Short mmCIF file of C-alpha atoms in Angstrom, two decimals:
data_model
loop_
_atom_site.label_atom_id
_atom_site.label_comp_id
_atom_site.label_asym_id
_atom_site.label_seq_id
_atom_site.Cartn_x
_atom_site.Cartn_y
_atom_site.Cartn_z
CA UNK A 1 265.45 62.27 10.30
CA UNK A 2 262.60 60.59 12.67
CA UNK A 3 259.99 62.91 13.36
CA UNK A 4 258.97 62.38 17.54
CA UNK A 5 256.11 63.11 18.94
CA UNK A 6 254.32 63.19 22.06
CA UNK A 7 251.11 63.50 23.10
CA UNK A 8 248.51 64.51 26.43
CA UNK A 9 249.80 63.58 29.75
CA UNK A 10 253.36 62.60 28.30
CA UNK A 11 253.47 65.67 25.93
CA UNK A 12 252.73 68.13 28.82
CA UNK A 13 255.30 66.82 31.24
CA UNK A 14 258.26 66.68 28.70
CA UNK A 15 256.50 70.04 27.34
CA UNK A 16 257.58 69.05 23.91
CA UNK A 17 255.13 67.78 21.60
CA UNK A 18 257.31 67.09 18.50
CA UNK A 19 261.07 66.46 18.53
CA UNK A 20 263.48 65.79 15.19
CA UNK A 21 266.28 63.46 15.73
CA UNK A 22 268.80 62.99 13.68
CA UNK A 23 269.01 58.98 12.35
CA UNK A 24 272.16 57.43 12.00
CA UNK A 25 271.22 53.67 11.06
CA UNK A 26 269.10 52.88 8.33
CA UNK A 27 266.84 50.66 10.56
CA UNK A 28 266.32 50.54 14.02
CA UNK A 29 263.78 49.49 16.56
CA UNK A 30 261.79 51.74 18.47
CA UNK A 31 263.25 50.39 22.09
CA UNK A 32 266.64 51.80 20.39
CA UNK A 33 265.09 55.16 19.46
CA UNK A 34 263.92 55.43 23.03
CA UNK A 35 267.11 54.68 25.04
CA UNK A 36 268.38 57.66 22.99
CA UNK A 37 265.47 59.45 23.48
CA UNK A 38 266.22 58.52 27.45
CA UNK A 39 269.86 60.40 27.61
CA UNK A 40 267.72 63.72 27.01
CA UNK A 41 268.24 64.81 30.59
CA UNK A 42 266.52 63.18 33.65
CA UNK A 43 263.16 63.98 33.38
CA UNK A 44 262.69 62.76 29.78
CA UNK A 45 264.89 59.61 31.20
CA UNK A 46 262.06 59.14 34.13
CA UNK A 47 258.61 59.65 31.83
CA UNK A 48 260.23 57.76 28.96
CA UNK A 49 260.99 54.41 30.98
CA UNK A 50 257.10 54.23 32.41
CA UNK A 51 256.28 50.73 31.53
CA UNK A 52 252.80 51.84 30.35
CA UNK A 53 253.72 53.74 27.51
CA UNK A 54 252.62 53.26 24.13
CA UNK A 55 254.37 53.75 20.68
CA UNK A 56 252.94 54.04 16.77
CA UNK A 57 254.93 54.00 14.25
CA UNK A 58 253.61 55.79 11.06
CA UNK A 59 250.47 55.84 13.40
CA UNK A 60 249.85 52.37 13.72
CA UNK A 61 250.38 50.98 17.32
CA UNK A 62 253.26 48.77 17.33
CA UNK A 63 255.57 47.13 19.94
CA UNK A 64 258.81 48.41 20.93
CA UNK A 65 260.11 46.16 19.02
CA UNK A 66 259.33 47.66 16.03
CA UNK A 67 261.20 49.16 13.10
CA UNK A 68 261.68 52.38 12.31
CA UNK A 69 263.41 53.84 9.32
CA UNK A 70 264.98 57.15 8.45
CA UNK A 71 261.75 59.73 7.64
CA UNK A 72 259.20 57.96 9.88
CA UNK A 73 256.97 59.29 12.53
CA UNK A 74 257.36 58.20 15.65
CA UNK A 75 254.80 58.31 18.82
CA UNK A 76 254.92 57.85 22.30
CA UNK A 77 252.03 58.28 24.65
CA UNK A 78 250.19 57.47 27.72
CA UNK A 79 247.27 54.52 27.81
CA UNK A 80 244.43 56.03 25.45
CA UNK A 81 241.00 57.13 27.47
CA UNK A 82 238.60 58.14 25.24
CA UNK A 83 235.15 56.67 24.51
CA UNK B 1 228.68 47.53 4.19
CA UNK B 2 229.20 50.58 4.50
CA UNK B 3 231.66 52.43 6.88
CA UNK B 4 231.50 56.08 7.93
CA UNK B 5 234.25 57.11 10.44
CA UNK B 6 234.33 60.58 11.48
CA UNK B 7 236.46 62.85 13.98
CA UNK B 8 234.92 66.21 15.24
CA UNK B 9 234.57 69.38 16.94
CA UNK B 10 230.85 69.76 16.46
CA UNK B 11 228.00 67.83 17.95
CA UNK B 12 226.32 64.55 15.88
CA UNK B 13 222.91 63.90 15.53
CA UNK B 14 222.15 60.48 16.81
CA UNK B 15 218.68 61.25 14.83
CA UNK B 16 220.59 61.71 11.99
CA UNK B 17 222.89 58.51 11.54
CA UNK B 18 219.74 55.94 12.53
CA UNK B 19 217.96 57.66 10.08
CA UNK B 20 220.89 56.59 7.67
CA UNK B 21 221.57 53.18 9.38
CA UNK B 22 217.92 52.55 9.21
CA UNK B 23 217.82 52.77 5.27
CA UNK B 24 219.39 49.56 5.14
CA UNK B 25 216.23 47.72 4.41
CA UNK B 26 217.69 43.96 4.50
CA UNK B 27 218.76 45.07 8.09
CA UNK B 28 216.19 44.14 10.52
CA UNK B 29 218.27 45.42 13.67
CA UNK B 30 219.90 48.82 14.62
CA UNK B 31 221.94 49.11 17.41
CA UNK B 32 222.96 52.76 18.72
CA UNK B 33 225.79 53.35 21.66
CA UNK B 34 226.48 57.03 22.78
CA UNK B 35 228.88 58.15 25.21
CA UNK B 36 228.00 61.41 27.39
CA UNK B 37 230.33 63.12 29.69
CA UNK B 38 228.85 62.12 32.37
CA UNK B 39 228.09 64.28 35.69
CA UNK B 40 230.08 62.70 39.10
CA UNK B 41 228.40 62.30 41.95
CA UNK B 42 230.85 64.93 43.89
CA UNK B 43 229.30 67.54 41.24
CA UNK B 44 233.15 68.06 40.60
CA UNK B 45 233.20 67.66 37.07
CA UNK B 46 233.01 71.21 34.81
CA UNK B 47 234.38 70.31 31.44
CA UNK B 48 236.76 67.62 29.10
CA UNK B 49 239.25 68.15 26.77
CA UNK B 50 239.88 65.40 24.56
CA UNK B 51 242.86 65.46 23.04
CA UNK B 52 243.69 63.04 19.74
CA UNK B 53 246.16 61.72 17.48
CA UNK B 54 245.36 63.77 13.83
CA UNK B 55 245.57 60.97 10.95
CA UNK B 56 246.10 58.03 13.23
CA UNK B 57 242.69 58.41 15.36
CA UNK B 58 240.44 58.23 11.83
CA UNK B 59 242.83 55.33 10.59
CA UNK B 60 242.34 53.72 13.96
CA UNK B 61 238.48 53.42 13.54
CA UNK B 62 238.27 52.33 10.31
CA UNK B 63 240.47 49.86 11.28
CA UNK B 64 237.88 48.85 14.01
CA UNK B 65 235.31 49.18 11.77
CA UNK B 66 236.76 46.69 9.47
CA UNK B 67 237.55 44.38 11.86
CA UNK B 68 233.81 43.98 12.94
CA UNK B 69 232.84 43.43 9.63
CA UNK B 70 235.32 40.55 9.08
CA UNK B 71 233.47 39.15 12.24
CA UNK B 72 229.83 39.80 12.02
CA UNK B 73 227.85 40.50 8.92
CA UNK B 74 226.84 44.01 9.48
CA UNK B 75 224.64 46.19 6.71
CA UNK B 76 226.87 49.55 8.48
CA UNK B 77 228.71 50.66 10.82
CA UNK B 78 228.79 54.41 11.83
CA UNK B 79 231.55 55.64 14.32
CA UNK B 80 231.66 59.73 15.37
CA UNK B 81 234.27 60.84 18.45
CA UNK B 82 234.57 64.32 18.82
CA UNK B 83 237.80 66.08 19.89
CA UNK B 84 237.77 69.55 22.06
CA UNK B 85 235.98 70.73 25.21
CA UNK B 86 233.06 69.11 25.94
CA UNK B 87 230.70 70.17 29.24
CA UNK B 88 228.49 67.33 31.36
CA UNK B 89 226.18 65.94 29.23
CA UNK B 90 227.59 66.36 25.83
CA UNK B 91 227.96 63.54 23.41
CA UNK B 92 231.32 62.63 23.35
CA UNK B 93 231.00 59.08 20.76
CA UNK B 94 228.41 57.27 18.89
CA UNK B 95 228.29 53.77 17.31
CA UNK B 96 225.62 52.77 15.26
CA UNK B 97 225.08 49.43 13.71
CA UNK B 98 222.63 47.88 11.19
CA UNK B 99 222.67 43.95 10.62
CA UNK B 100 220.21 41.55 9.45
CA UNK B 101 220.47 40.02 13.39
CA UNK B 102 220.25 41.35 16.12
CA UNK B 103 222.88 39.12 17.86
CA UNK B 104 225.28 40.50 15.29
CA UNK B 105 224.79 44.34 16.08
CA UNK B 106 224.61 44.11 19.60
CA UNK B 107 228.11 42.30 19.52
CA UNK B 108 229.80 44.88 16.77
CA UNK B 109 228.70 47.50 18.08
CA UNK B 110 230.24 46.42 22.04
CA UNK B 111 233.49 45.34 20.42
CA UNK B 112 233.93 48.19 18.47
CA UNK B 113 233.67 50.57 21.68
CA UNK B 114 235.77 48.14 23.95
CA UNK B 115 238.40 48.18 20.52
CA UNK B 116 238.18 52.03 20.71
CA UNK B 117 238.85 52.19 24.20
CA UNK B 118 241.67 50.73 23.60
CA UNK B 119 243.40 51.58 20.56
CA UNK B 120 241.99 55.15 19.55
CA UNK B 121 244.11 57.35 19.98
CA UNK B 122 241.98 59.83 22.56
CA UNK B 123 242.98 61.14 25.56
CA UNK B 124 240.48 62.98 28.49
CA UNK B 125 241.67 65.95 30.75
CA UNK B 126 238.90 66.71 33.29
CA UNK B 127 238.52 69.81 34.38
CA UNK B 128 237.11 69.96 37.78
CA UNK B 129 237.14 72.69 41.06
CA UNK B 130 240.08 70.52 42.11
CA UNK B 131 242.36 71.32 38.76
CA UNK B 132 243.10 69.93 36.17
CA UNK B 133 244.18 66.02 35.94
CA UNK B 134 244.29 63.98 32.97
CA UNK B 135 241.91 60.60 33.29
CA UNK B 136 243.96 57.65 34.38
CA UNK B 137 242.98 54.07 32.34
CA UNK B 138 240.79 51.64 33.67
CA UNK B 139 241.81 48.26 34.40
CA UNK B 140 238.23 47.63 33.37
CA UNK B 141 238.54 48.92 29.38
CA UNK B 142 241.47 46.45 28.63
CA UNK B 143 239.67 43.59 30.19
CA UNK B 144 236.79 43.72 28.21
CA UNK B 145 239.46 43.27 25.27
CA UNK B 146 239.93 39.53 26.47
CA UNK B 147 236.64 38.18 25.61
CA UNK B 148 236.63 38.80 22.05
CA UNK B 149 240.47 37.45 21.57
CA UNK C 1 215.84 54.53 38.17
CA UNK C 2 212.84 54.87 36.26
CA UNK C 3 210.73 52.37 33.38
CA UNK C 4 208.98 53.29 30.76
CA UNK C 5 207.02 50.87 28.53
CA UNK C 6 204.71 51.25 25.76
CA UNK C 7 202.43 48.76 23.57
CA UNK C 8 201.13 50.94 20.90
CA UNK C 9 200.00 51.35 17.36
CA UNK C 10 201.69 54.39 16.45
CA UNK C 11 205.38 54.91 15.10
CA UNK C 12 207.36 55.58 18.02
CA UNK C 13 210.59 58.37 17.31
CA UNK C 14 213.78 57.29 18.36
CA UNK C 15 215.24 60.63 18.84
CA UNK C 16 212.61 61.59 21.54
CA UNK C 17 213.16 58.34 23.26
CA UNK C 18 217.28 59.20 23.19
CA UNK C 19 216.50 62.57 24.84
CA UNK C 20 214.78 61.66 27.59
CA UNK C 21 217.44 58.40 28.55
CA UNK C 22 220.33 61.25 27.91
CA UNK C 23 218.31 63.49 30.48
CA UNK C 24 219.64 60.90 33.41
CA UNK C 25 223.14 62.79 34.11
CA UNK C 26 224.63 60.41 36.12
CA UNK C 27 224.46 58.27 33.04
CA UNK C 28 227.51 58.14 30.68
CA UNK C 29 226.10 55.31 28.30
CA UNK C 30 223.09 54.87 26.43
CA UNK C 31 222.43 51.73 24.03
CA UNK C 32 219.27 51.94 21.76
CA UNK C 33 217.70 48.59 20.25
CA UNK C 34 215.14 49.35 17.15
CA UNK C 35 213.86 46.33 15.66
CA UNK C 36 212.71 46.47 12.02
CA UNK C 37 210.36 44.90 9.37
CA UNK C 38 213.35 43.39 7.42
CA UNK C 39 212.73 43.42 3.64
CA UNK C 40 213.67 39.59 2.61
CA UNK C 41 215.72 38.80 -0.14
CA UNK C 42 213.22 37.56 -2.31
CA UNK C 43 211.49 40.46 -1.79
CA UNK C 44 208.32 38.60 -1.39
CA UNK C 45 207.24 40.63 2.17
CA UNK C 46 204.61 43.10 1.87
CA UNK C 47 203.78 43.77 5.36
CA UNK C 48 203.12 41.83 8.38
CA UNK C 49 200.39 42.25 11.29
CA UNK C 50 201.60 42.08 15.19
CA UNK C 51 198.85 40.55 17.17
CA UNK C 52 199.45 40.55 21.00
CA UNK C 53 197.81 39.68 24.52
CA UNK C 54 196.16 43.08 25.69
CA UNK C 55 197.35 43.84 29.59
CA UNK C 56 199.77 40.71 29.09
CA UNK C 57 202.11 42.26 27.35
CA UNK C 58 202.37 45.32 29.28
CA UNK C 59 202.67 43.42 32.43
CA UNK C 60 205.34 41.40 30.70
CA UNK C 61 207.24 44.11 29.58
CA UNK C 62 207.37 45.76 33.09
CA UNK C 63 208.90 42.80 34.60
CA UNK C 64 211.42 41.86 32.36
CA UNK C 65 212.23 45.83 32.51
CA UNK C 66 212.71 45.04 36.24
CA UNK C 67 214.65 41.99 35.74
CA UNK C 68 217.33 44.06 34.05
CA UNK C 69 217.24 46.48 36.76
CA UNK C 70 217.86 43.87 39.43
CA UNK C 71 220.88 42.80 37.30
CA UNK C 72 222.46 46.20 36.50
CA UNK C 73 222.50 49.40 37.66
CA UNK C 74 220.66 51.40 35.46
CA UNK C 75 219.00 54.85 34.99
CA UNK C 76 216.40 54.28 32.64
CA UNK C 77 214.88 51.56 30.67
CA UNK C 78 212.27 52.59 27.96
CA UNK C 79 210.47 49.78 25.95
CA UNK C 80 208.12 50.24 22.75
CA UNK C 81 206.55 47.62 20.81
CA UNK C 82 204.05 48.19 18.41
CA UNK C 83 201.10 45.96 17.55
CA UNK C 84 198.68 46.04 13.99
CA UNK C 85 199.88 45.86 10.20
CA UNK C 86 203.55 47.18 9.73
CA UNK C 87 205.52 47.60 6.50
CA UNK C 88 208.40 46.93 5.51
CA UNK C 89 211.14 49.00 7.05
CA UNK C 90 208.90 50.13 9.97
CA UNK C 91 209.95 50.42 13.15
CA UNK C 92 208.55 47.59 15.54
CA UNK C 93 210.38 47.78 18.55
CA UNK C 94 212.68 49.78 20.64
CA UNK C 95 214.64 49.07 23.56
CA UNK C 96 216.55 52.56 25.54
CA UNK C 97 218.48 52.12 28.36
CA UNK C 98 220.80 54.97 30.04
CA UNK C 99 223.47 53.91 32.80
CA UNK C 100 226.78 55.27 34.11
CA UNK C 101 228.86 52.29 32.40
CA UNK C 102 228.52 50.75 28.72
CA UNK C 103 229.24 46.97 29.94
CA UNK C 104 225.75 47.32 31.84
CA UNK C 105 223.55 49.23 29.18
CA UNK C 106 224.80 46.85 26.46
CA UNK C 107 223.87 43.53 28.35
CA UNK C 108 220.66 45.14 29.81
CA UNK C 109 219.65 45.90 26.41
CA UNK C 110 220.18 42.26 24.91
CA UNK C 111 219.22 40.87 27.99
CA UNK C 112 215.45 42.36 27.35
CA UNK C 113 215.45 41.78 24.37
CA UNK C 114 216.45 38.23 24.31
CA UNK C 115 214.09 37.80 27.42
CA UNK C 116 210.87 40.08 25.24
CA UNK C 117 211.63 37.55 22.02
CA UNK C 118 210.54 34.69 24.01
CA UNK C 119 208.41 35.67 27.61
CA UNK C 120 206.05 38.76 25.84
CA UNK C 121 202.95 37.80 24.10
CA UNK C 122 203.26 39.07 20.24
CA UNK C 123 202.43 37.05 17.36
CA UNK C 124 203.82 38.27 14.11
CA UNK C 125 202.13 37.27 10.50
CA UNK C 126 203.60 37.71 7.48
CA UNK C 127 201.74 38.93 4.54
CA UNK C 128 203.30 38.21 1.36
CA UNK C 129 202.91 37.27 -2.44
CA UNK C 130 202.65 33.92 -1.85
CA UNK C 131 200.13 34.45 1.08
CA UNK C 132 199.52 34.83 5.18
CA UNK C 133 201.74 32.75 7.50
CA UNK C 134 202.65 33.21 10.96
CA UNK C 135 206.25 33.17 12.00
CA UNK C 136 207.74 30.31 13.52
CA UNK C 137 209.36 30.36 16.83
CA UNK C 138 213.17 30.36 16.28
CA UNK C 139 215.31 28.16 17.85
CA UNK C 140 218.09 30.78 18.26
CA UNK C 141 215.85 33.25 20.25
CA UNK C 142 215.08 30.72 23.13
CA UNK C 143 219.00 29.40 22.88
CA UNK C 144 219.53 33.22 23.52
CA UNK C 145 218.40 32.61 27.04
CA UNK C 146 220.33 30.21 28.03
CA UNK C 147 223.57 32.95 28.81
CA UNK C 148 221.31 35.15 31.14
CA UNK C 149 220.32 31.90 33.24
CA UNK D 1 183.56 29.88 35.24
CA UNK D 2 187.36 30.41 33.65
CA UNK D 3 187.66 32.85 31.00
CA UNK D 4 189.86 30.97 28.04
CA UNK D 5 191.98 32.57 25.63
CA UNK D 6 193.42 31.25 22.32
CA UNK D 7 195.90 33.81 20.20
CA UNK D 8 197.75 33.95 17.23
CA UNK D 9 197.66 30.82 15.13
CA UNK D 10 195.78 28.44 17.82
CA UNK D 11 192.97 31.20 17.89
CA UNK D 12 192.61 30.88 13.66
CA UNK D 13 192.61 27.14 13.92
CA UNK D 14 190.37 26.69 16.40
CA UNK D 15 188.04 29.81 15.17
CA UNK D 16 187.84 30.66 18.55
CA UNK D 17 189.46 33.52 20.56
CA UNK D 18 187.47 33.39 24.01
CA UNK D 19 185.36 30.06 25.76
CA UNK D 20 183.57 30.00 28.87
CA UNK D 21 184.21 26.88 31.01
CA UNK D 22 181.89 25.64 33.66
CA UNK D 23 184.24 25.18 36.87
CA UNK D 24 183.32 22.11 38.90
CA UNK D 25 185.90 21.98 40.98
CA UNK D 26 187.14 25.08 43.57
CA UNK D 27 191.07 24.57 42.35
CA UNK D 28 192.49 22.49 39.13
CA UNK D 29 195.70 22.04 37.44
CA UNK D 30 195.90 24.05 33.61
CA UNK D 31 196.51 20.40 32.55
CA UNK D 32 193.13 18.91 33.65
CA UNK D 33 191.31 21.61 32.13
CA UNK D 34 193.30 21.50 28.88
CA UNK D 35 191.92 17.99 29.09
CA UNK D 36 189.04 19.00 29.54
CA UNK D 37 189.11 21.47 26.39
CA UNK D 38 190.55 18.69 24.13
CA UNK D 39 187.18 16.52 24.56
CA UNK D 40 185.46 19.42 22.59
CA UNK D 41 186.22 17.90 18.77
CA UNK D 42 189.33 15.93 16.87
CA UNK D 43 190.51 19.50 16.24
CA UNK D 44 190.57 20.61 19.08
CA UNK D 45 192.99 17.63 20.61
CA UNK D 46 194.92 18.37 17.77
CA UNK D 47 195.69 21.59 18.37
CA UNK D 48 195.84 21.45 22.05
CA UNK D 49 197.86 18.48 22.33
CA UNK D 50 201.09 20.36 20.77
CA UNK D 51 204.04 20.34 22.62
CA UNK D 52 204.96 23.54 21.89
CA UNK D 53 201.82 25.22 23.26
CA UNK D 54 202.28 28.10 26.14
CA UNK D 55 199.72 28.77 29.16
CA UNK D 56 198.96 32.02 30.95
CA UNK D 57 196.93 32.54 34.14
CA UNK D 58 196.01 35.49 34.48
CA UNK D 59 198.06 36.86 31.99
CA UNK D 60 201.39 35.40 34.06
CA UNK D 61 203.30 32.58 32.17
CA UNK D 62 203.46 29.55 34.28
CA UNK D 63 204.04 26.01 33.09
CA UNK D 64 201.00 22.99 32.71
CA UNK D 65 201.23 21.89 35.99
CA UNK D 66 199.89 25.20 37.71
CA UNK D 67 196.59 26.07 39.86
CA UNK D 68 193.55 27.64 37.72
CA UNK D 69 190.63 28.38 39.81
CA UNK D 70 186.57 29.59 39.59
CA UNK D 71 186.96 33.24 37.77
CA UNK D 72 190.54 33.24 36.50
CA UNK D 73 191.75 33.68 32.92
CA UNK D 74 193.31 31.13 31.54
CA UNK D 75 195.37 31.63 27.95
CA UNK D 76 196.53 29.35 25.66
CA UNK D 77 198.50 30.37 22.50
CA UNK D 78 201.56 29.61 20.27
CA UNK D 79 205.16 30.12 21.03
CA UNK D 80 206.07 33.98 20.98
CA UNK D 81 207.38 35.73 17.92
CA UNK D 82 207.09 39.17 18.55
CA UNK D 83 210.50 41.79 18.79
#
């Protein structure tokens, strides 16, 4: 299992601020993760492909590229604004 | 060098942390930032929310913390963000650095905002007479990334 | 936008100067400078006297303060510096300045700084176990100039 | 007359903080009547011929070459180490 989640702007719009998917593959990258991610339905398809988005794995920030493994946390959010 | 990284509900004292900063008696320079929500000019503005990433957000600044140490040679660094609803004129961050030089503090203390800007996990919902509309990026806060890369 | 500037014997608290910049609303950022009698690692500092140029240096102080202004947009500058005998780990300077963005109240407050190390008329003189010398100019503080002009 | 200053170190090595100075002439450079000052003793054109020395009229900076005239005050001291 990959523990999702989702936070502020994104969170609100998908109104879902954790999601558990099931992982078939041992390792995969996070662009992977996210095309599943995508098939949700349409509006998790639309807010999922902004090209702004940013992703932490085990909460570091890392590129989509990334690999994630089976029992890793997963994030996905909008450009940060605090300060 | 010390690091003290902390992520809050509650107010900070900026009294408080210089009076810490300040015990670093080889330091001859303290440098203090503090961000206030600040009131707009269309009077608009009643309230933030910042929102954050639990576990990630304090990992994030000690992360920045350490990286300004690795560049400057800094006697402390002190880093406070709160989290919650904040109304106009509250503190919402402080960064407080004590170094030898004052070169050195200015400098940490700048790249360790324009770092947390960026890569702190933080996000702002105003609250105005308008609604409610989370704060968009500014072009402005990733620039200021370039000049220290 | 309003100055405030100060030559002064007494101790000067940081925490009243921070409430008054944080009084500007408008203002989102405020950076503090406080310069200190650095303890040396030879630990051969006992004090040091500040000796300056009576209605000089408060004319000097003003203008540089205006300087900045004419660079940035800012609400408030405040500027202390204390003259007579100082210990170690006192307090001899502090620079306050309150504006709506950080990238302008962190170069306004190195900018006067840089500009009061080398254009206001203070002397310092070291008092230590080996004797009474004045500082020496450093080199670095007048290179410090050279990014403002 | 001008009204002369000395601070900081200059004013302990000359033993001098203030100096009168007859004004002959209605308007002079600070140069001529640093030249002036250095006639006093050997000390004197010791101390006031160091590069490094910096000039105030009227308690503005301004370089060697400026104006000093009948009942200004003229400062001389050491470069500034204050902050």
């Amino acid at each position: 299992m990959i523990k999702i989640r989702f936070f502020a702007a994104l969170r609100e719009r998908l109104d879902c601020s954790q999601y558990l998917l099931q992982c078939d593959s041992n390792s995969q990258s996070v662009a992977t993760v996210l095309e599943q991610l995508k098939g949700h339905d349409s509006l998790w398809h639309q807010e999922l492909s902004r090209t702004d988005l940013l992703c932490a794995v085990n909460q570091q920030l890392v590129p989509l590229s990334a690999a994630v493994r089976d029992g890793d946390e997963l994030a996905f959010f909008p450009p940060i604004t605090g300060g | 060098m010390s690091v003290f990284v902390a992520v809050q509900c509650d107010d900070f004292c900026l009294a408080s942390e210089y009076d810490e900063l300040r015990r670093h008696s080889a330091c001859g320079a303290v440098v203090t930032f503090s961000g206030l929500v600040r009131e707009l000019s269309n009077n608009i503005l009643h309230s933030m929310t910042l929102e954050h990433y639990p576990g990630m957000t304090e990992q994030a600044l000690v992360a920045i913390a350490e990286q300004a140490q690795q560049r400057w040679q800094l006697g402390a660094v002190h880093i406070i963000h709160r989290v919650g609803t904040l109304k106009t004129n509250e503190q919402i961050v402080f960064v407080g650095i004590a170094s030898a030089h004052r070169a050195a503090a200015f400098a940490a203390c700048e790249f360790i905002m324009d770092y947390l800007k960026n890569r702190a996990p933080f996000w702002k919902k105003e609250h105005t007479a308008a609604g409610d509309y989370w704060v968009e990026a500014k072009a402005s806060d990733q620039q200021a990334l370039a000049r220290w890369e």
